[in-house]
Amino acid sequence: MSEKKVKVAIAGVGNCASALIQGIYYYKNKQNIEASGLMHEDIGGYKPWDIEIVAAWDIDERKVGYDVSEAIFNPPNCTAIFQRDIPKTGVKVRKGKVLDGFPEHMKNYPPENAFVLSDAREDSVDTVAKVLMESGADVLINYVPVGAEMAARYYAEACLKAGVAFINCMPTFIVSDDEWAKKFEAEGIPAVGDDIKSQVGATITHRVLTQLLLDRGVKIDRTYQLNVGGNTDFLNMLERSRLATKKKSKTEAVSSLIPYGMDPRNIHIGPSDYVPWLKDRKVAFIRLEGRLFGDVPMHIELRLDVEDSPNSAGVAIDAIRCAKLAQDRGIGGPLYSISAYTMKHPPIQYKDWQAREMVEEFIAGIRER
């Protein structure tokens, strides 16, 4: 048994947090048994079950004040339950600062589908930093809702004050923003971001198909990716004003691979609609149109159906351990390799095979970041 621990704080105890925490205990029970679903079982001596949750924040009354082990199963969470037996952690969910983390249109939806705002006292950014330090947190993982730009930066600021590594799973540009990147580098704090790519989700699948066509000499003329789902993320994104960075992140993840300009009207990528009965299932419709030899037209059409949050947890569990490894090595600032491999909008985009090689080099200690 490894004695090394990665102490993790969570901002936003939603479906993604539920899948991540379930996964920690699921793989703990699978030790020495062949288990699928992990990209890396061991990263620098850290196993998935070496992750320990030491602090958590949310704004929903069904999360705040509850032990994390209970909060992850409370509404409106609706992800698959693959590990029901989670022992009490002794960590109570605290009330984060609401800021822009509560979309007003959610008041028009049933409470089992939407956020219900807690009336508990909010933690200031200084209080968050204090709790991070007192809990011994190594890493904070940010799962606040899409469009919660101020809330995401509030947790980033707390990490800078507390000296805690920051993983930004949401499409607020922090790690990929030069000013923020310099702050983390100046403080010697590792940062991974922005906007998590799922293990086998719409973005990585779209990227792989795009690269396949380019590698085989096909001229891509137009493409779309339409996504529907039934979790609070999709309900939140019905408010289109919250989508600017999400659309930019998802679009650039694909367009960055294409070595020629495309009319913006010919590339459409983003959330499409909210279907409550899908719950945490996400269905993606992807189409690429192009020209083969002799300019003869062709197209690929694909439908991907996945459970959204476990799909992202399979990636987050690697990002967390890489952030801790960087911390152990005294490396601060953006971690380019794991960011490119696990995020849609990293500081530097690389082809996926390159990013994977870079991560292996980072884990082996051959590459600094």
Coordinates of C-alpha atoms in Angstrom, one line a residue:
M1 CA 0.0 0.0 0.0
S2 CA 1.3 3.4 -1.0
E3 CA 1.6 5.9 1.9
K4 CA 1.7 8.9 -0.5
K5 CA -1.4 11.0 -0.5
V6 CA -2.8 13.6 -2.8
K7 CA -5.0 15.9 -0.7
V8 CA -7.7 17.5 -2.9
A9 CA -10.2 20.3 -2.5
I10 CA -13.3 20.5 -4.8
A11 CA -15.1 23.6 -5.9
G12 CA -18.6 22.5 -7.1
V13 CA -19.9 19.2 -5.7
G14 CA -21.9 18.2 -8.8
N15 CA -21.9 15.2 -11.1
C16 CA -18.2 15.5 -12.0
A17 CA -17.2 15.5 -8.4
S18 CA -19.5 12.6 -7.7
A19 CA -17.9 10.5 -10.5
L20 CA -14.4 11.4 -9.4
I21 CA -15.0 10.5 -5.7
Q22 CA -16.9 7.3 -6.6
G23 CA -13.9 6.4 -8.8
I24 CA -11.4 6.8 -6.0
Y25 CA -13.2 4.2 -3.9
Y26 CA -14.1 2.0 -6.9
Y27 CA -10.4 1.6 -7.9
K28 CA -9.4 1.2 -4.2
N29 CA -11.6 -1.9 -4.1
K30 CA -10.1 -3.1 -7.4
Q31 CA -6.5 -3.1 -6.3
N32 CA -4.6 -6.1 -7.6
I33 CA -7.6 -7.0 -9.8
E34 CA -7.5 -6.2 -13.5
A35 CA -9.6 -3.0 -13.9
S36 CA -10.5 -1.1 -17.0
G37 CA -11.0 2.6 -17.5
L38 CA -7.7 4.1 -16.3
M39 CA -5.2 5.9 -18.6
H40 CA -2.6 5.5 -15.9
E41 CA -2.8 3.4 -12.8
D42 CA 0.5 4.9 -11.4
I43 CA 1.7 8.4 -11.8
G44 CA 4.9 9.1 -9.9
G45 CA 4.0 6.6 -7.3
Y46 CA 0.5 8.0 -6.8
K47 CA -2.5 5.6 -7.4
P48 CA -6.1 6.7 -7.9
W49 CA -6.9 5.6 -4.3
D50 CA -4.2 7.8 -2.9
I51 CA -6.5 10.8 -3.6
E52 CA -8.1 12.1 -0.4
I53 CA -10.8 14.8 -0.4
V54 CA -10.0 17.3 2.4
A55 CA -12.3 20.3 1.5
A56 CA -15.3 21.1 -0.7
W57 CA -17.5 24.1 -1.6
D58 CA -20.9 24.4 -3.3
I59 CA -23.9 26.8 -3.3
D60 CA -26.8 24.3 -3.3
E61 CA -28.7 23.8 0.0
R62 CA -28.7 20.0 -0.7
K63 CA -24.9 20.0 -0.6
V64 CA -23.8 22.7 1.8
G65 CA -23.4 21.3 5.4
Y66 CA -23.5 17.7 4.2
D67 CA -20.6 15.3 4.4
V68 CA -19.0 15.0 1.0
S69 CA -19.9 11.3 0.9
E70 CA -23.6 12.2 1.1
A71 CA -23.5 15.4 -0.9
I72 CA -22.3 13.7 -4.1
F73 CA -25.5 11.6 -4.2
N74 CA -27.9 14.5 -3.4
P75 CA -30.0 16.2 -6.1
P76 CA -29.7 17.6 -8.7
N77 CA -26.8 15.1 -9.2
C78 CA -27.9 12.4 -11.6
T79 CA -24.8 10.7 -12.8
A80 CA -24.4 6.9 -12.9
I81 CA -23.8 5.3 -9.5
F82 CA -21.1 2.7 -9.9
Q83 CA -19.7 2.9 -6.3
R84 CA -22.5 3.4 -3.7
D85 CA -20.4 2.5 -0.7
I86 CA -18.5 5.7 0.1
P87 CA -17.3 6.0 3.8
K88 CA -17.9 9.3 5.7
T89 CA -15.1 11.6 5.0
G90 CA -15.5 14.0 7.9
V91 CA -15.4 16.8 5.3
K92 CA -18.5 19.0 5.3
V93 CA -19.3 21.0 2.1
R94 CA -18.9 24.7 2.7
K95 CA -20.8 27.5 1.1
G96 CA -18.8 29.2 -1.7
K97 CA -19.4 32.7 -2.9
V98 CA -22.3 32.6 -5.4
L99 CA -21.1 35.5 -7.7
D100 CA -22.2 34.3 -11.2
G101 CA -22.5 30.7 -10.3
F102 CA -26.3 30.6 -10.1
P103 CA -28.1 31.0 -13.5
E104 CA -31.3 32.9 -12.8
H105 CA -33.3 30.8 -15.4
M106 CA -32.9 27.7 -13.2
K107 CA -35.6 29.2 -10.9
N108 CA -38.1 28.2 -13.6
Y109 CA -37.2 24.5 -13.5
P110 CA -38.1 21.8 -10.9
P111 CA -35.7 21.6 -8.0
E112 CA -34.7 18.0 -8.8
N113 CA -33.3 19.3 -12.1
A114 CA -31.9 22.7 -11.0
F115 CA -29.8 24.4 -8.3
V116 CA -31.5 25.4 -5.1
L117 CA -29.6 28.3 -3.5
S118 CA -28.4 27.7 0.1
D119 CA -28.9 30.6 2.5
A120 CA -25.8 29.7 4.5
R121 CA -23.1 32.3 5.0
E122 CA -20.6 32.5 2.0
D123 CA -16.9 32.0 2.5
S124 CA -14.8 35.0 1.4
V125 CA -11.8 34.3 -0.8
D126 CA -9.5 34.7 2.3
T127 CA -11.6 32.1 4.2
V128 CA -11.3 29.7 1.2
A129 CA -7.5 30.2 1.3
K130 CA -7.4 29.6 5.0
V131 CA -9.5 26.4 4.8
L132 CA -7.2 25.2 2.0
M133 CA -4.1 25.8 4.1
E134 CA -5.6 24.3 7.3
S135 CA -6.8 21.2 5.4
G136 CA -3.4 20.6 3.9
A137 CA -4.8 20.6 0.4
D138 CA -2.3 20.0 -2.3
V139 CA -4.7 20.6 -5.3
L140 CA -8.0 22.3 -5.9
I141 CA -10.1 21.1 -8.8
N142 CA -12.6 23.7 -10.1
Y143 CA -16.0 22.3 -11.3
V144 CA -18.1 25.5 -11.1
P145 CA -20.8 25.9 -13.8
V146 CA -20.1 27.0 -17.3
G147 CA -20.4 30.8 -17.5
A148 CA -19.4 31.3 -13.8
E149 CA -16.4 33.4 -14.8
M150 CA -16.1 35.3 -11.5
A151 CA -16.6 32.2 -9.4
A152 CA -13.8 30.3 -11.3
R153 CA -11.4 33.2 -10.7
Y154 CA -12.4 33.4 -7.0
Y155 CA -11.1 29.9 -6.5
A156 CA -8.0 30.5 -8.6
E157 CA -7.3 33.6 -6.4
A158 CA -7.7 31.5 -3.3
C159 CA -5.2 28.9 -4.7
L160 CA -2.7 31.7 -5.3
K161 CA -3.1 32.9 -1.7
A162 CA -2.9 29.4 -0.2
G163 CA -0.1 28.0 -2.4
V164 CA -2.4 25.2 -3.7
A165 CA -2.2 23.7 -7.2
F166 CA -5.1 24.7 -9.4
I167 CA -6.9 22.5 -12.0
N168 CA -9.5 24.3 -14.0
C169 CA -12.0 21.9 -15.6
M170 CA -14.3 24.7 -16.7
P171 CA -14.1 27.0 -19.8
T172 CA -13.0 30.1 -18.0
F173 CA -9.7 31.0 -19.5
I174 CA -7.3 31.2 -16.5
V175 CA -4.4 28.8 -17.1
S176 CA -4.4 29.7 -20.8
D177 CA -4.5 33.4 -20.0
D178 CA -1.0 35.0 -19.9
E179 CA -1.6 37.2 -16.9
W180 CA -3.0 34.4 -14.7
A181 CA -0.3 32.0 -16.0
K182 CA 2.4 34.5 -14.9
K183 CA 0.8 34.8 -11.4
F184 CA 0.9 31.0 -10.9
E185 CA 4.5 30.9 -12.2
A186 CA 5.6 33.7 -10.0
E187 CA 4.2 31.9 -6.9
G188 CA 5.6 28.6 -8.0
I189 CA 2.2 27.0 -8.0
P190 CA 1.3 24.3 -10.7
A191 CA -1.8 25.0 -12.8
V192 CA -3.6 22.7 -15.3
G193 CA -6.4 24.0 -17.6
D194 CA -8.7 25.0 -19.2
D195 CA -11.9 23.1 -19.9
I196 CA -11.6 19.4 -19.4
K197 CA -11.6 17.0 -22.3
S198 CA -13.4 13.7 -21.6
Q199 CA -11.7 10.4 -21.8
V200 CA -13.6 9.5 -25.0
G201 CA -15.9 12.5 -25.5
A202 CA -17.1 14.6 -28.3
T203 CA -14.0 16.8 -28.5
I204 CA -11.4 14.1 -28.5
T205 CA -13.5 12.1 -31.0
H206 CA -13.9 15.1 -33.2
R207 CA -10.2 15.9 -33.1
V208 CA -9.2 12.3 -34.0
L209 CA -11.6 12.2 -37.0
T210 CA -10.3 15.7 -38.1
Q211 CA -6.7 14.5 -37.9
L212 CA -7.5 11.3 -39.7
L213 CA -9.0 13.3 -42.7
L214 CA -6.0 15.7 -42.7
D215 CA -3.5 12.9 -42.5
R216 CA -5.2 11.2 -45.5
G217 CA -5.2 14.3 -47.7
V218 CA -8.9 15.1 -47.4
K219 CA -9.7 18.8 -47.7
I220 CA -12.3 19.6 -44.9
D221 CA -14.9 22.0 -46.1
R222 CA -17.3 22.1 -43.2
T223 CA -18.0 20.4 -39.9
Y224 CA -20.4 20.5 -36.9
Q225 CA -20.7 19.0 -33.4
L226 CA -24.0 19.2 -31.7
N227 CA -24.4 18.0 -28.1
V228 CA -27.5 17.3 -26.0
G229 CA -27.8 16.1 -22.4
G230 CA -29.9 16.2 -19.3
N231 CA -27.7 17.3 -16.4
T232 CA -27.4 20.7 -14.8
D233 CA -24.5 21.6 -17.1
F234 CA -26.9 21.4 -20.1
L235 CA -29.7 23.2 -18.3
N236 CA -27.2 25.9 -17.3
M237 CA -26.1 26.3 -20.9
L238 CA -29.7 27.0 -22.1
E239 CA -28.7 30.6 -21.1
R240 CA -26.8 31.4 -24.3
S241 CA -25.1 34.4 -22.8
R242 CA -23.1 32.0 -20.6
L243 CA -21.7 30.1 -23.6
A244 CA -19.1 32.5 -25.1
T245 CA -16.0 30.8 -23.7
K246 CA -17.4 27.3 -23.9
K247 CA -18.1 27.7 -27.7
K248 CA -14.7 29.3 -28.2
S249 CA -12.9 26.5 -26.2
K250 CA -14.7 23.6 -28.0
T251 CA -14.3 25.2 -31.5
E252 CA -10.6 26.0 -31.1
A253 CA -10.0 22.5 -29.9
V254 CA -10.9 21.3 -33.4
S255 CA -10.0 24.3 -35.6
S256 CA -6.5 24.5 -34.1
L257 CA -5.7 21.2 -36.0
I258 CA -6.8 22.5 -39.4
P259 CA -3.8 24.1 -41.1
Y260 CA -5.9 26.4 -43.3
G261 CA -8.5 29.0 -42.7
M262 CA -12.2 28.0 -42.6
D263 CA -15.1 30.3 -43.0
P264 CA -16.5 30.5 -39.4
R265 CA -20.0 29.7 -40.8
N266 CA -18.6 26.3 -41.9
I267 CA -17.6 25.1 -38.4
H268 CA -20.2 24.9 -35.7
I269 CA -19.4 23.3 -32.4
G270 CA -21.3 23.6 -29.1
P271 CA -24.1 22.6 -26.8
S272 CA -27.4 22.3 -28.6
D273 CA -30.2 21.4 -26.2
Y274 CA -31.3 20.2 -22.8
V275 CA -33.2 16.9 -22.6
P276 CA -34.1 16.2 -18.9
W277 CA -34.7 12.4 -19.2
L278 CA -31.1 11.9 -20.6
K279 CA -29.9 12.9 -17.1
D280 CA -26.0 12.6 -17.1
R281 CA -26.0 11.0 -20.6
K282 CA -24.5 13.1 -23.3
V283 CA -25.3 12.5 -27.0
A284 CA -23.0 14.1 -29.6
F285 CA -23.7 14.3 -33.3
I286 CA -20.6 14.9 -35.3
R287 CA -20.4 15.5 -39.1
L288 CA -17.4 16.3 -41.3
E289 CA -17.7 17.1 -45.0
G290 CA -14.7 17.1 -47.3
R291 CA -13.2 16.3 -50.7
L292 CA -11.2 13.2 -51.6
F293 CA -8.9 12.6 -54.6
G294 CA -10.2 14.5 -57.7
D295 CA -12.3 16.8 -55.4
V296 CA -14.9 14.0 -55.1
P297 CA -17.0 14.7 -52.0
M298 CA -17.3 12.5 -48.9
H299 CA -18.6 12.9 -45.4
I300 CA -18.4 11.1 -42.0
E301 CA -21.4 11.2 -39.6
L302 CA -21.1 9.8 -36.1
R303 CA -23.3 9.6 -33.0
L304 CA -21.6 9.3 -29.6
D305 CA -23.5 8.3 -26.5
V306 CA -21.7 8.5 -23.1
E307 CA -22.2 9.0 -19.4
D308 CA -20.8 12.5 -19.2
S309 CA -19.3 12.8 -15.7
P310 CA -17.4 9.5 -15.4
N311 CA -16.0 10.3 -18.8
S312 CA -14.4 13.4 -17.4
A313 CA -13.4 11.8 -14.1
G314 CA -11.1 9.4 -16.0
V315 CA -9.1 12.4 -17.2
A316 CA -9.3 14.5 -14.0
I317 CA -7.8 11.6 -11.9
D318 CA -4.6 11.9 -14.1
A319 CA -4.6 15.7 -14.0
I320 CA -4.7 15.7 -10.2
R321 CA -1.8 13.4 -9.9
C322 CA 0.3 15.2 -12.4
A323 CA -0.3 18.5 -10.6
K324 CA 0.8 16.9 -7.3
L325 CA 3.9 15.4 -9.1
A326 CA 4.8 18.9 -10.3
Q327 CA 4.4 20.3 -6.8
D328 CA 6.7 17.6 -5.4
R329 CA 9.3 18.6 -8.0
G330 CA 9.0 22.3 -7.2
I331 CA 7.6 23.2 -10.7
G332 CA 5.2 26.1 -10.8
G333 CA 3.1 27.7 -13.5
P334 CA 1.1 26.1 -16.4
L335 CA 1.8 22.4 -17.0
Y336 CA 1.8 22.3 -20.8
S337 CA 1.9 18.5 -21.3
I338 CA -1.0 17.4 -19.1
S339 CA -3.0 20.5 -20.0
A340 CA -2.7 19.7 -23.7
Y341 CA -3.6 16.1 -23.1
T342 CA -6.6 16.7 -20.8
M343 CA -8.0 20.1 -21.6
K344 CA -9.8 21.6 -24.6
H345 CA -8.2 25.1 -24.3
P346 CA -4.7 24.6 -22.9
P347 CA -2.0 27.3 -23.0
I348 CA -0.4 25.5 -26.0
Q349 CA -2.4 23.2 -28.3
Y350 CA -0.6 20.0 -29.5
K351 CA -1.7 17.1 -31.6
D352 CA -3.1 14.4 -29.3
W353 CA -0.4 11.9 -30.0
Q354 CA 2.2 14.6 -29.2
A355 CA 0.5 15.6 -26.0
R356 CA 0.3 11.9 -24.9
E357 CA 4.1 11.5 -25.5
M358 CA 4.8 14.7 -23.6
V359 CA 2.7 13.4 -20.6
E360 CA 4.7 10.2 -20.5
E361 CA 7.9 12.2 -20.6
F362 CA 6.7 14.5 -17.8
I363 CA 5.8 11.5 -15.6
A364 CA 9.2 9.9 -16.3
G365 CA 10.9 13.2 -15.3
I366 CA 12.3 13.8 -18.8
R367 CA 10.2 16.9 -19.4
E368 CA 9.9 19.7 -16.8
R369 CA 6.3 20.6 -17.5

